[in-house]
Coordinates of C-alpha atoms in Angstrom, one line a residue:
Chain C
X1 CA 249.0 154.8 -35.2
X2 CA 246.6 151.8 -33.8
X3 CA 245.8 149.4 -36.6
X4 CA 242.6 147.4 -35.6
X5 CA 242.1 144.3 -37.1
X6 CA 238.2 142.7 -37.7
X7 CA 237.4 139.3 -37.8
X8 CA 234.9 138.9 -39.8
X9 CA 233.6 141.7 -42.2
X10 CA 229.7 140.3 -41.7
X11 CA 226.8 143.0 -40.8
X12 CA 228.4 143.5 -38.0
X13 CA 231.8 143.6 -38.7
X14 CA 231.3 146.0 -41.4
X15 CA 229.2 148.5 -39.6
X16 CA 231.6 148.2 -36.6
X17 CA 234.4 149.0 -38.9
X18 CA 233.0 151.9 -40.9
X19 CA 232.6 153.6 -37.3
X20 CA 236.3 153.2 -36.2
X21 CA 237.6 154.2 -39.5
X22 CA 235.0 157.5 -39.6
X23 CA 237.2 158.1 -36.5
X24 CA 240.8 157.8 -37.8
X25 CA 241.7 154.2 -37.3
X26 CA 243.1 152.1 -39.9
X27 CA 240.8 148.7 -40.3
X28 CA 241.9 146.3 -41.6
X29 CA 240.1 142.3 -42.5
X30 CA 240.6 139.3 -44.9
X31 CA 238.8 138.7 -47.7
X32 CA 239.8 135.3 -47.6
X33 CA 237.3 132.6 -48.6
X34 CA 234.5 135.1 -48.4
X35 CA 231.9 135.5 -50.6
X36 CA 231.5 138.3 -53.4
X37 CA 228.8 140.1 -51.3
X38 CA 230.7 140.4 -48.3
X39 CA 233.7 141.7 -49.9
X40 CA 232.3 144.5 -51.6
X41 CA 230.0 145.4 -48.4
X42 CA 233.2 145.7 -46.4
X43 CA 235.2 147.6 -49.2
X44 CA 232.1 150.1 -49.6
X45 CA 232.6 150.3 -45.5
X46 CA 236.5 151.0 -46.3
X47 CA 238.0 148.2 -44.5
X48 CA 240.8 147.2 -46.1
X49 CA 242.4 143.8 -47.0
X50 CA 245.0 142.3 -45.6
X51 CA 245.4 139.3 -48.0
X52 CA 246.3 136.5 -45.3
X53 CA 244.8 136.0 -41.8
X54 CA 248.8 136.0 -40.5
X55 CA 249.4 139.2 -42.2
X56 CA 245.9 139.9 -40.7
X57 CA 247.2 139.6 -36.9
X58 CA 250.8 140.6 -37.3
X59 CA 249.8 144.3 -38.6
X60 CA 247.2 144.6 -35.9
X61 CA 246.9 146.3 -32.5
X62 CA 243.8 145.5 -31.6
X63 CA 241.9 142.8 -32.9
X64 CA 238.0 142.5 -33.0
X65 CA 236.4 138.8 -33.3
X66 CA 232.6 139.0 -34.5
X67 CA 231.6 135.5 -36.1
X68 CA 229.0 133.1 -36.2
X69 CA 229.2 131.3 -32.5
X70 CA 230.2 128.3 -33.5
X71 CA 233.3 129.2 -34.9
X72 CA 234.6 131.5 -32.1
X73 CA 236.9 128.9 -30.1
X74 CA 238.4 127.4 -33.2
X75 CA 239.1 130.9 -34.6
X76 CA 240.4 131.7 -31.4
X77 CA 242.8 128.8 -31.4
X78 CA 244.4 130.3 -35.0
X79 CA 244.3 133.6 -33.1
X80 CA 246.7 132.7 -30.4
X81 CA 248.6 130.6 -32.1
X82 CA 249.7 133.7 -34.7
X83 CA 249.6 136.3 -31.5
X84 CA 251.9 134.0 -29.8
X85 CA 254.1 133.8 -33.0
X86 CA 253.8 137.4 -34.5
X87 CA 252.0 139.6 -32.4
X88 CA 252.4 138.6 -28.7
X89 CA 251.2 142.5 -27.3
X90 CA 248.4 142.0 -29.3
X91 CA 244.6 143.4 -27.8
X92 CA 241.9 140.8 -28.6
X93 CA 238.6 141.8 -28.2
X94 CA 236.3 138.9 -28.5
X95 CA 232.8 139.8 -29.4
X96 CA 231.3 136.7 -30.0
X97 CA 227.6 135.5 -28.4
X98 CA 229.3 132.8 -26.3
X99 CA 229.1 130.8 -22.9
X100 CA 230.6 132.2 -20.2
X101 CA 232.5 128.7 -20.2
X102 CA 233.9 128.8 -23.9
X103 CA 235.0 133.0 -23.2
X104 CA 236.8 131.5 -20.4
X105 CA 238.3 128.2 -22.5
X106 CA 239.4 131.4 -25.1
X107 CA 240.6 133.6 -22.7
X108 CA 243.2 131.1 -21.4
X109 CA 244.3 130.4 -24.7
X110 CA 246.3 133.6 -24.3
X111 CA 247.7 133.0 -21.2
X112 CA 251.3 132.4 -22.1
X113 CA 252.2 135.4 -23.5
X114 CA 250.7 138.9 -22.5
X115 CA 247.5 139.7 -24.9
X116 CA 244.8 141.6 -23.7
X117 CA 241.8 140.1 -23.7
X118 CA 238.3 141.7 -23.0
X119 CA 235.3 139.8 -23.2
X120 CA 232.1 141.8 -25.1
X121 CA 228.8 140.8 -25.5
X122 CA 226.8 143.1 -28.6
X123 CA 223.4 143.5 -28.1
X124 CA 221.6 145.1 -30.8
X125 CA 221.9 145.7 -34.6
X126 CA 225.0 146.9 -36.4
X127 CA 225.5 150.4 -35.6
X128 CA 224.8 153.2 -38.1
X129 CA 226.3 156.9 -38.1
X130 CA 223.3 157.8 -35.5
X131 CA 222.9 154.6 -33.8
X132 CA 225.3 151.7 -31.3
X133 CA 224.2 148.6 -30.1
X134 CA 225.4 148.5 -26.7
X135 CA 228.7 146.9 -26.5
X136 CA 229.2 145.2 -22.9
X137 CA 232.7 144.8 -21.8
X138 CA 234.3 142.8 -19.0
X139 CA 237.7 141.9 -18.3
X140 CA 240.9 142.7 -16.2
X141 CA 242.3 144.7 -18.6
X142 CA 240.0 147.0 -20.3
X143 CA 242.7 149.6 -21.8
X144 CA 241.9 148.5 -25.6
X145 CA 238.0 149.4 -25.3
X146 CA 239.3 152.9 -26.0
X147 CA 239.5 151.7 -29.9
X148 CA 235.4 151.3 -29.4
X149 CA 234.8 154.5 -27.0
X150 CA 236.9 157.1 -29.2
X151 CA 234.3 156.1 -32.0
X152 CA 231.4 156.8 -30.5
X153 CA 229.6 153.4 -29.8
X154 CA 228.4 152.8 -26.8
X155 CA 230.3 150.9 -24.7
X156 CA 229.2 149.8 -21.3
X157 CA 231.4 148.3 -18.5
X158 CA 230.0 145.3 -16.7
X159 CA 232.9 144.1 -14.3
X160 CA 236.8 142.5 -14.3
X161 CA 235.4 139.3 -14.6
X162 CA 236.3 137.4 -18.0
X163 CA 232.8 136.0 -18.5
X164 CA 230.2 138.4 -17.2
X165 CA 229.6 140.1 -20.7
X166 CA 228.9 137.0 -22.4
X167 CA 226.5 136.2 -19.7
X168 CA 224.7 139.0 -20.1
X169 CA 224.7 138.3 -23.9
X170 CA 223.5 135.2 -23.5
X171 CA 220.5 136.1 -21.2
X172 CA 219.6 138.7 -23.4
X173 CA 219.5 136.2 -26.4
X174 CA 217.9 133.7 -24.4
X175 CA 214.9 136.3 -24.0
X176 CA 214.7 137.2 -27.8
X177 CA 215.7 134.5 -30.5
X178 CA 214.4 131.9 -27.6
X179 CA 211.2 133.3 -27.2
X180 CA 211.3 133.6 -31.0
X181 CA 211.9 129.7 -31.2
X182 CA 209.2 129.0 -29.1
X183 CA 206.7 131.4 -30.9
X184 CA 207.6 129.9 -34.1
X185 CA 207.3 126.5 -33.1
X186 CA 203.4 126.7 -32.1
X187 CA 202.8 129.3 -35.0
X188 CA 204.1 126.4 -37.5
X189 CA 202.0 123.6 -35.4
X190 CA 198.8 126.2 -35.4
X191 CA 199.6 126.4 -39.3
X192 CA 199.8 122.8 -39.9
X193 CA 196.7 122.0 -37.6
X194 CA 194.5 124.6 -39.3
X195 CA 193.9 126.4 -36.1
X196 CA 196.4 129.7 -37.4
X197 CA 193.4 131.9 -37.6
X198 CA 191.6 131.1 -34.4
X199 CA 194.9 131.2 -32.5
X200 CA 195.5 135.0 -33.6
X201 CA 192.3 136.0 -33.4
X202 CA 192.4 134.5 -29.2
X203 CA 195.9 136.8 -28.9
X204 CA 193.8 139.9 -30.9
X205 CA 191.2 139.5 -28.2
X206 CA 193.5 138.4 -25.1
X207 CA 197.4 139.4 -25.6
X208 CA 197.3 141.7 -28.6
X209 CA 200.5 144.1 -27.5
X210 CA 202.7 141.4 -26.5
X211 CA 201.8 138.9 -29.1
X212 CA 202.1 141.3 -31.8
X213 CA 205.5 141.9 -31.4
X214 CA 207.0 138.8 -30.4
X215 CA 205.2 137.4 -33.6
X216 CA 206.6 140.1 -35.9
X217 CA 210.3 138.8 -34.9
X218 CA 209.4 135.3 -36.9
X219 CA 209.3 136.6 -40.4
X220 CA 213.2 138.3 -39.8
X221 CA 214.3 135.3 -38.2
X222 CA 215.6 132.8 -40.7
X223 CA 218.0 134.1 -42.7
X224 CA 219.8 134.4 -39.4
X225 CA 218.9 131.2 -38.3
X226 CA 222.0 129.2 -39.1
X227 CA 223.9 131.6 -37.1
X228 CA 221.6 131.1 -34.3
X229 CA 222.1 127.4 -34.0
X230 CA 225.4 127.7 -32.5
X231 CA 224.0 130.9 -30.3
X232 CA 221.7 128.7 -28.5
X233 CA 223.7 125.9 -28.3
X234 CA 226.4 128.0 -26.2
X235 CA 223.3 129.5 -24.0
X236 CA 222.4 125.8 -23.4
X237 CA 225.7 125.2 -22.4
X238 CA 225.5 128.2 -20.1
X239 CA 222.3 126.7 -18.7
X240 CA 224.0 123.9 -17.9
X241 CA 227.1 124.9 -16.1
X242 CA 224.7 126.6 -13.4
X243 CA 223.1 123.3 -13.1
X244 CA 219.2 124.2 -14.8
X245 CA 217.9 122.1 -17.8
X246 CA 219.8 122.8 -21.1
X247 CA 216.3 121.3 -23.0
X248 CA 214.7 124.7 -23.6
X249 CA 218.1 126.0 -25.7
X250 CA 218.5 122.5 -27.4
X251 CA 214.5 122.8 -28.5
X252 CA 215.3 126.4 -30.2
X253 CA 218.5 125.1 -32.1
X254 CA 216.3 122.4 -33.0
X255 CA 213.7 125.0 -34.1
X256 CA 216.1 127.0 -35.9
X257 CA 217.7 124.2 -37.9
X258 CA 214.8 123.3 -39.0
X259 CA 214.3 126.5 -40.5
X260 CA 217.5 126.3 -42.4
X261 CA 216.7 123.2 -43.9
X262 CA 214.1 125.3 -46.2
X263 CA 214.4 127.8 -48.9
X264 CA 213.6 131.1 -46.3
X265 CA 217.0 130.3 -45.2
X266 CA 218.5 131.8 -48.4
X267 CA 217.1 135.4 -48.4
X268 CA 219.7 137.9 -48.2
X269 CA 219.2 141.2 -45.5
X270 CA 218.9 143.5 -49.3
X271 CA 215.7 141.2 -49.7
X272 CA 212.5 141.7 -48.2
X273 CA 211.3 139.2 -45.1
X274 CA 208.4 137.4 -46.4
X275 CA 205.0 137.6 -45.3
X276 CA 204.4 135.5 -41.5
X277 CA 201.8 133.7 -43.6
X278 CA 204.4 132.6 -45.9
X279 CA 206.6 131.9 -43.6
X280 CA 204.7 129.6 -41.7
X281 CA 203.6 128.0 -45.0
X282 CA 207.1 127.2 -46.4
X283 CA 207.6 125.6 -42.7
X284 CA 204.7 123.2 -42.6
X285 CA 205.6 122.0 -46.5
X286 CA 209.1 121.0 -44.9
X287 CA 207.0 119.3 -41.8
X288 CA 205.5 117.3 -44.4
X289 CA 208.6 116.4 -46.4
X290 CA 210.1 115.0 -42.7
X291 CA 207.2 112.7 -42.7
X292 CA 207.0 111.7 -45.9
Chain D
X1 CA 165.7 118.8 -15.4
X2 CA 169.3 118.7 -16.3
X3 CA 172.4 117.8 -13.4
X4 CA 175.6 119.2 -14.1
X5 CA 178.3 117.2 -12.8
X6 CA 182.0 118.5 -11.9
X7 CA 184.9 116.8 -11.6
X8 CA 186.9 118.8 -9.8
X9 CA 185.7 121.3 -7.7
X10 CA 188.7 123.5 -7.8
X11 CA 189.0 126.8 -8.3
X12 CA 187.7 126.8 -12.3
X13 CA 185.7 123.8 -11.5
X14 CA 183.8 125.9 -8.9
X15 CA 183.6 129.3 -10.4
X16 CA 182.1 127.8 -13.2
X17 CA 180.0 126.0 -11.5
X18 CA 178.5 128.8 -9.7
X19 CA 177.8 130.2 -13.4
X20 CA 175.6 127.0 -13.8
X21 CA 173.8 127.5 -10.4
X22 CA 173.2 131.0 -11.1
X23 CA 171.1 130.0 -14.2
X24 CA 169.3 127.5 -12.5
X25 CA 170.6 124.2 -13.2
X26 CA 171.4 122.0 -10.0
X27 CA 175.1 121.1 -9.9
X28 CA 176.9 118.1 -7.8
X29 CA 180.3 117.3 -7.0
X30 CA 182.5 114.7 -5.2
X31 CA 183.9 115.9 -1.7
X32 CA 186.0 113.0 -1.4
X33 CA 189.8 113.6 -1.2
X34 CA 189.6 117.0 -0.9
X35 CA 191.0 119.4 1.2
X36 CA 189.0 121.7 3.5
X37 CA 189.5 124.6 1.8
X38 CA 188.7 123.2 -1.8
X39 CA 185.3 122.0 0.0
X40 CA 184.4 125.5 1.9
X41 CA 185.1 126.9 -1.6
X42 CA 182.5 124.7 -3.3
X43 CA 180.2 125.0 -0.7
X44 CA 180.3 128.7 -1.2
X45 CA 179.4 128.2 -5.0
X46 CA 176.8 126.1 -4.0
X47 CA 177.9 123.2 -5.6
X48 CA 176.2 119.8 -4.0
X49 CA 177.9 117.0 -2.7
X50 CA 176.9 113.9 -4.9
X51 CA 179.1 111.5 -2.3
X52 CA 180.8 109.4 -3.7
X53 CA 182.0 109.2 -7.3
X54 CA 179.6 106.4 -8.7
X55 CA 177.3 108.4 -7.0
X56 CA 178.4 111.7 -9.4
X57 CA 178.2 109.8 -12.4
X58 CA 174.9 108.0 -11.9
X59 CA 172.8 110.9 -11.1
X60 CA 174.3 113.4 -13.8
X61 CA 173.3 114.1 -17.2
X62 CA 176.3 116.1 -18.7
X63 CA 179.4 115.9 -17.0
X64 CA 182.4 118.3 -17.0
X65 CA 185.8 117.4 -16.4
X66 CA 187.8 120.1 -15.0
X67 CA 191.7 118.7 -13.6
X68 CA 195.3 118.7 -13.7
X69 CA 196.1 117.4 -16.6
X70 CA 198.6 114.7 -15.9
X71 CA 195.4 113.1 -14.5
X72 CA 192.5 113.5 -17.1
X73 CA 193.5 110.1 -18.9
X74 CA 192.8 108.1 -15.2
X75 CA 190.0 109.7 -14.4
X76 CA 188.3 109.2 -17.9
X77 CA 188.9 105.6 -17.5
X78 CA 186.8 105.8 -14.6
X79 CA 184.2 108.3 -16.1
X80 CA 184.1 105.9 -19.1
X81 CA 183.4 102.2 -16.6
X82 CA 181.3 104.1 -14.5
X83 CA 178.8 105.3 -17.2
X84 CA 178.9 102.6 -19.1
X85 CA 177.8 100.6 -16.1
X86 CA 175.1 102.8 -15.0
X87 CA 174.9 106.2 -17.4
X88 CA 175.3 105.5 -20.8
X89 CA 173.4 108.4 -22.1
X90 CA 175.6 110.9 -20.1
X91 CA 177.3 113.9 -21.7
X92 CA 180.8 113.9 -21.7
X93 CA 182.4 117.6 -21.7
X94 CA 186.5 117.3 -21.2
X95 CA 187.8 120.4 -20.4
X96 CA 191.4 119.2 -19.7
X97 CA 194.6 120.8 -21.2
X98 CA 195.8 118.0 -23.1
X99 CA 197.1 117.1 -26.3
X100 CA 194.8 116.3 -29.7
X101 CA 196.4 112.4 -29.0
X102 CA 195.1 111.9 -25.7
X103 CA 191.8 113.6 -26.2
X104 CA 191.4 111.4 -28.9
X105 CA 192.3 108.3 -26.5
X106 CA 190.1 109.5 -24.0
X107 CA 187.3 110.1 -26.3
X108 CA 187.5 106.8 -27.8
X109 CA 186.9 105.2 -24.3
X110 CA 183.6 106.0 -24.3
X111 CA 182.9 104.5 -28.2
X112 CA 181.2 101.3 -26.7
X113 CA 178.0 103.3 -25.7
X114 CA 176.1 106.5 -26.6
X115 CA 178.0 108.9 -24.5
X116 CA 178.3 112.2 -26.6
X117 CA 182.1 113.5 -25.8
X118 CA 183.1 117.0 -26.2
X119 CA 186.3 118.6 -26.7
X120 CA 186.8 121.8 -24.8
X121 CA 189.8 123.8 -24.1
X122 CA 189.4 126.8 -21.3
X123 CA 191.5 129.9 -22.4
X124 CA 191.5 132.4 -19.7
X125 CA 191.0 132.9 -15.9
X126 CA 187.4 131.4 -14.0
X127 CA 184.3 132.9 -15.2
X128 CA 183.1 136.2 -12.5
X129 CA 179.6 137.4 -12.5
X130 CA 180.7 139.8 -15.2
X131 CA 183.6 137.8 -17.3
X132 CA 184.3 134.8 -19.1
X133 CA 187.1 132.8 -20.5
X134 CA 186.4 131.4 -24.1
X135 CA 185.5 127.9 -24.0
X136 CA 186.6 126.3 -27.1
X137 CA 184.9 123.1 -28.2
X138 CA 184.9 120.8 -30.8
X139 CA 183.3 117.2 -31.5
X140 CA 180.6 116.1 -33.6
X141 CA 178.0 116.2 -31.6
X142 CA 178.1 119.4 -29.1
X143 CA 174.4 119.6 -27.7
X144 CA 175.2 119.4 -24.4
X145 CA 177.3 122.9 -25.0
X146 CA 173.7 124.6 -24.1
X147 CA 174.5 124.1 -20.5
X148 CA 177.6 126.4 -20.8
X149 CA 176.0 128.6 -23.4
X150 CA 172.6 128.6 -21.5
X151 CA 174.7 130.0 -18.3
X152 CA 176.4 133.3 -20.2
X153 CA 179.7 131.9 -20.3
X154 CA 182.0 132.0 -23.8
X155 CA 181.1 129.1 -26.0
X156 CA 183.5 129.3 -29.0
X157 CA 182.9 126.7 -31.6
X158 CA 185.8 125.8 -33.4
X159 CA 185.0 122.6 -35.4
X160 CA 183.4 119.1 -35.7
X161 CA 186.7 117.3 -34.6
X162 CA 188.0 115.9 -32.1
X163 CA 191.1 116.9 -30.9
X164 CA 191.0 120.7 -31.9
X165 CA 189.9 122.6 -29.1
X166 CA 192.5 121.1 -27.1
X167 CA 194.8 121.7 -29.7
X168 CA 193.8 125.3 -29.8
X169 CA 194.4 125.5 -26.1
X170 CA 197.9 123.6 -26.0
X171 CA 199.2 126.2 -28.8
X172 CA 198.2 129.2 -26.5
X173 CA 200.0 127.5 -23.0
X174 CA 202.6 127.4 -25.4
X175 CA 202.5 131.1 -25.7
X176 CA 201.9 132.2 -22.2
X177 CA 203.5 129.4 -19.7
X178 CA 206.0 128.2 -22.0
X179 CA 207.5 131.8 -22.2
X180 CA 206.9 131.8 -18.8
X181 CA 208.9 129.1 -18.4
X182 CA 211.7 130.9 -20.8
X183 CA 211.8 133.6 -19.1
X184 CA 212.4 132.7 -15.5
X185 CA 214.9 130.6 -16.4
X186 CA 217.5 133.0 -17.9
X187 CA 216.1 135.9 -14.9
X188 CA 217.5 133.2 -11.9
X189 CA 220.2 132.4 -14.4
X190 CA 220.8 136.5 -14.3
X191 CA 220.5 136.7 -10.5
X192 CA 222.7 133.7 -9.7
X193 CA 225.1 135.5 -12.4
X194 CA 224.8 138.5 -10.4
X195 CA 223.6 140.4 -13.5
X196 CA 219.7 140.8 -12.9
X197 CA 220.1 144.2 -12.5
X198 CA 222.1 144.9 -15.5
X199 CA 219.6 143.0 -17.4
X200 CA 216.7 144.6 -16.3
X201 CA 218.1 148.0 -17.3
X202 CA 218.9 146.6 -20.6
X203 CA 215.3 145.5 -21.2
X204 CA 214.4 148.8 -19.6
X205 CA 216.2 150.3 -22.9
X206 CA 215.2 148.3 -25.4
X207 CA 212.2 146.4 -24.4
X208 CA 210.3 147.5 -21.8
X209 CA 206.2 147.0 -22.9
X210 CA 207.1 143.2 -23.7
X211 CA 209.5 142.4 -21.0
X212 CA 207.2 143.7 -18.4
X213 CA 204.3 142.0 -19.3
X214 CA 206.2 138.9 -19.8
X215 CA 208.2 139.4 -16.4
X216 CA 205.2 139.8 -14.0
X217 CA 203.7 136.5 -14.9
X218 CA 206.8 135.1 -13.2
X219 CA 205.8 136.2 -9.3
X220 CA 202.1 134.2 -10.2
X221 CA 203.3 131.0 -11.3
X222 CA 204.8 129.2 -8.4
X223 CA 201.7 127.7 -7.0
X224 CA 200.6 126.7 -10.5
X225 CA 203.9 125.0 -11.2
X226 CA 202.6 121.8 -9.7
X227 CA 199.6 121.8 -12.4
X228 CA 201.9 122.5 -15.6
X229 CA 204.5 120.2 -15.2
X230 CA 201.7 118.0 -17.0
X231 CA 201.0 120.4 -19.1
X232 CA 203.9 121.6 -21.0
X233 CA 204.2 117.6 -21.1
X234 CA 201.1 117.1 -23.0
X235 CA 202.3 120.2 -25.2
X236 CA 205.5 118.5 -25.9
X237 CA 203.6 115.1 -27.2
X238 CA 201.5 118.0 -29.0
X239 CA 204.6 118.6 -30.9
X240 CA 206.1 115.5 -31.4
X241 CA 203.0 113.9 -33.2
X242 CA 203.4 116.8 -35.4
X243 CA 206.9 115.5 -36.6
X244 CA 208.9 118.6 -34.0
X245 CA 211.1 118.4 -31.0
X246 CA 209.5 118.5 -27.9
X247 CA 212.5 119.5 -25.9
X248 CA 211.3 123.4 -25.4
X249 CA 208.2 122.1 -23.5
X250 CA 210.0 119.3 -21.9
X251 CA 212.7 121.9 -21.0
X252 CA 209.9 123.8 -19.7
X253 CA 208.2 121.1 -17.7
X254 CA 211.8 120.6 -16.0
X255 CA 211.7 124.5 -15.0
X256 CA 208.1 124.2 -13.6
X257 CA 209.3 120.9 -11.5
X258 CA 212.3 123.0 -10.4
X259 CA 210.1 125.7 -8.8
X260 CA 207.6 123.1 -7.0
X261 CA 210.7 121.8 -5.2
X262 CA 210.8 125.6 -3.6
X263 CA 208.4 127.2 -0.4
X264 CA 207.0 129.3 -3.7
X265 CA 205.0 126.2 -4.7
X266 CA 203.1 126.2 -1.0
X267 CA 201.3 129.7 -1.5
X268 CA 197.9 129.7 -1.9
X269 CA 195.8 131.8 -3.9
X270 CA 194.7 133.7 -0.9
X271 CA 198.0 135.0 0.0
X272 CA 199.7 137.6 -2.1
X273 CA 202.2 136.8 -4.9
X274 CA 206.2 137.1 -4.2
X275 CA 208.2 139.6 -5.7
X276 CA 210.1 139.2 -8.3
X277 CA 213.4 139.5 -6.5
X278 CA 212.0 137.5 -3.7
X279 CA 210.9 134.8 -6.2
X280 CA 214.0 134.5 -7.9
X281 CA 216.5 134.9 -4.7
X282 CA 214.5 131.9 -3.8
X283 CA 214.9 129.6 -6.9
X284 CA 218.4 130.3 -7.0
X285 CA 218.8 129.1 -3.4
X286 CA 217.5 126.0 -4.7
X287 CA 220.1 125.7 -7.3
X288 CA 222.8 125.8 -5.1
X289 CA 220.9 123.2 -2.6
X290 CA 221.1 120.8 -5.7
X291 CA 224.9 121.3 -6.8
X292 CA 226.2 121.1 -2.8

């Protein structure tokens, strides 16, 4: 029987989990080091623990990697190291919102013994019993993706090519948390310049569709905004590597660290996004604490 | 009776000049250094030739200033000599898209006699017989506002200060160009990546309203690249003296200086806008040109 393995039991994790084990797979995580919340999301999900993170990879088949971008390569690293070790026939899916560059550095990591690995890029929320986010794949070898099809999500084949689905991720991400970056950043300055109102009421009169909903991402944004540091740090990097400015990612890190550094930061997803007002608010007070 | 100066006769500058003719004031420009088709265009609106530019600025009561950006601060120096040499009673209107800082620089030029200087920030295309963009002004002392207000067009009083009208307007470029910007960079990113298409069915799927709109402004920005390099510079200070990073607008100035360096940048507004696919086949051509 294929045991699949997740790394880590977040939103995402979770969700992904509950789906494969709705459809006969053992899933197994660790609850090591994670926080009270997490663990009983992912026990109420049915995942199930597997005390270490060797014991994690040694009893797995295929092994999922969703976790905040920033960790991905050094998880990786611990990976291989136990794969090579334990579990060499081991399938690694890595799911993480990464350059094209660092899924590369990862995927070599694996080279010397004969893991699978598939590179997927997630775009959308977790999944729900009606619902997938679309779950690009590339790779050479794409056997293990029957873990994810078998369940139901919906899993869409980009190419061979080690890369191209966290290209595609990273475009995608680009196009939503960066235009979220940018929208934040002039909504805060309009705030702190007393020109909110007027500003609205010009995008009521000349943008009203568009401007709606790009504005109605900013009060969801920053309790994920930690995690999206590292995101458009790695889209930067992407940026880069085909030779364009990096500046436009590096401003919506900026952006999105300097939501974390106030309290909206610390609402949970069972608590309600504040107000945009509020929002905005909370980020002009921390505007002035910088200055003063 | 009152002379409306314009410097520049462009295509705002005229179109909003004609406006002024149309309700009977008398309205001179400077032909000097233009082009041939800049002049046939301001001939057509009716707009005089004052000669040269002492000439403008002596025999003008209010005067707009209507340019690129990255050249409003010059030009006010020699607005500001000018008048205070032969015009110190004339009526300043600054219509530039530049940061508070500057306007406050360029308004402070003109301290040493009774010049009355208006803020104004132009949201929206030229004025047509039957449309108008909203002119937003501030300043404390916005008389001379009955020339615009006299002529039909928007007048939109936002304050007594300096510094917010062009505030107002540096928030919205934000909005419009500097997604712009955004978004054309991750779509040649896509189509040097080969994934363009896949992309575009993904926004296709989940979303097509805001991706649309946001995508066609991409074909009919090349041959305004030149003018917003200096904008999304000004919009970066903008941000800065607020305490923020300015590396999303620098990042977008770099993307705008990347596209005048293509054949897109030489179009006029005569001819039709590229395609999409032609646009972006077209900046990625120049990518490569810059790596080999």
């Amino acid at each position: 029987m294929t045991t699949v393995g997740i790394i880590s039991a977040g939103d995402m994790g979770s969700a992904i989990g509950k789906r494969l084990i709705d459809s006969g797979f053992d899933v197994y995580t660790t609850f090591e080091g994670r926080s009270e919340r997490t663990i009983s999301q992912a026990q109420k999900a049915g995942l199930k623990d597997a005390g270490s993170f060797e014991s994690l990879i040694n009893q797995t088949n295929t092994l999922l990697s969703i976790i905040p971008p920033g960790h991905a390569g050094s998880v990786a690293i611990k990976i291989a190291a136990a794969a090579e070790k334990m579990n060499p026939n081991l399938n690694f899916i890595e799911c993480n919102a990464i350059s094209p560059r660092t899924m590369n550095e990862i995927s070599s990591l694996f080279k010397e013994n004969s893991t699978a690995v598939i590179d997927v890029g997630i775009i959308g929320g977790p999944p729900t019993p009606n619902s997938s986010p679309r779950i690009y794949c590339s790779g050479p070898n794409l056997n293990s993706l029957s873990v994810l099809s078998n369940a139901g999500l919906d899993v869409r084949v980009l190419s061979h090519k080690i890369g191209d689905a966290s290209a595609l991720k990273m475009l995608y991400a680009a196009s939503t948390k960066g235009t979220t970056a940018l929208w934040t950043q002039f909504l805060v300055a309009a705030k702190k310049l007393n020109l909110d109102e007027q500003l609205l009421l010009e995008f009521q009169g000349s943008r009203l569709e568009v401007s709606e909903s790009l504005i109605k991402e900013i009060p969801r944004m920053p309790r994920r905004a930690k995690r999206w540091i590292g995101e458009m740090n790695e889209i930067a990097q992407t940026f880069a590597d085909l030779g364009m400015t990096p500046d436009l990612m590096t401003g919506a890190a900026e952006i999105f660290k300097f939501v974390t550094e106030t309290s909206l930061s610390e609402q949970t997803s069972d608590e309600e996004n504040p107000s945009l007002d509020f929002a905005l608010k909370t980020l002009v007070e921390n505007l002035h604490k910088k200055h003063n």
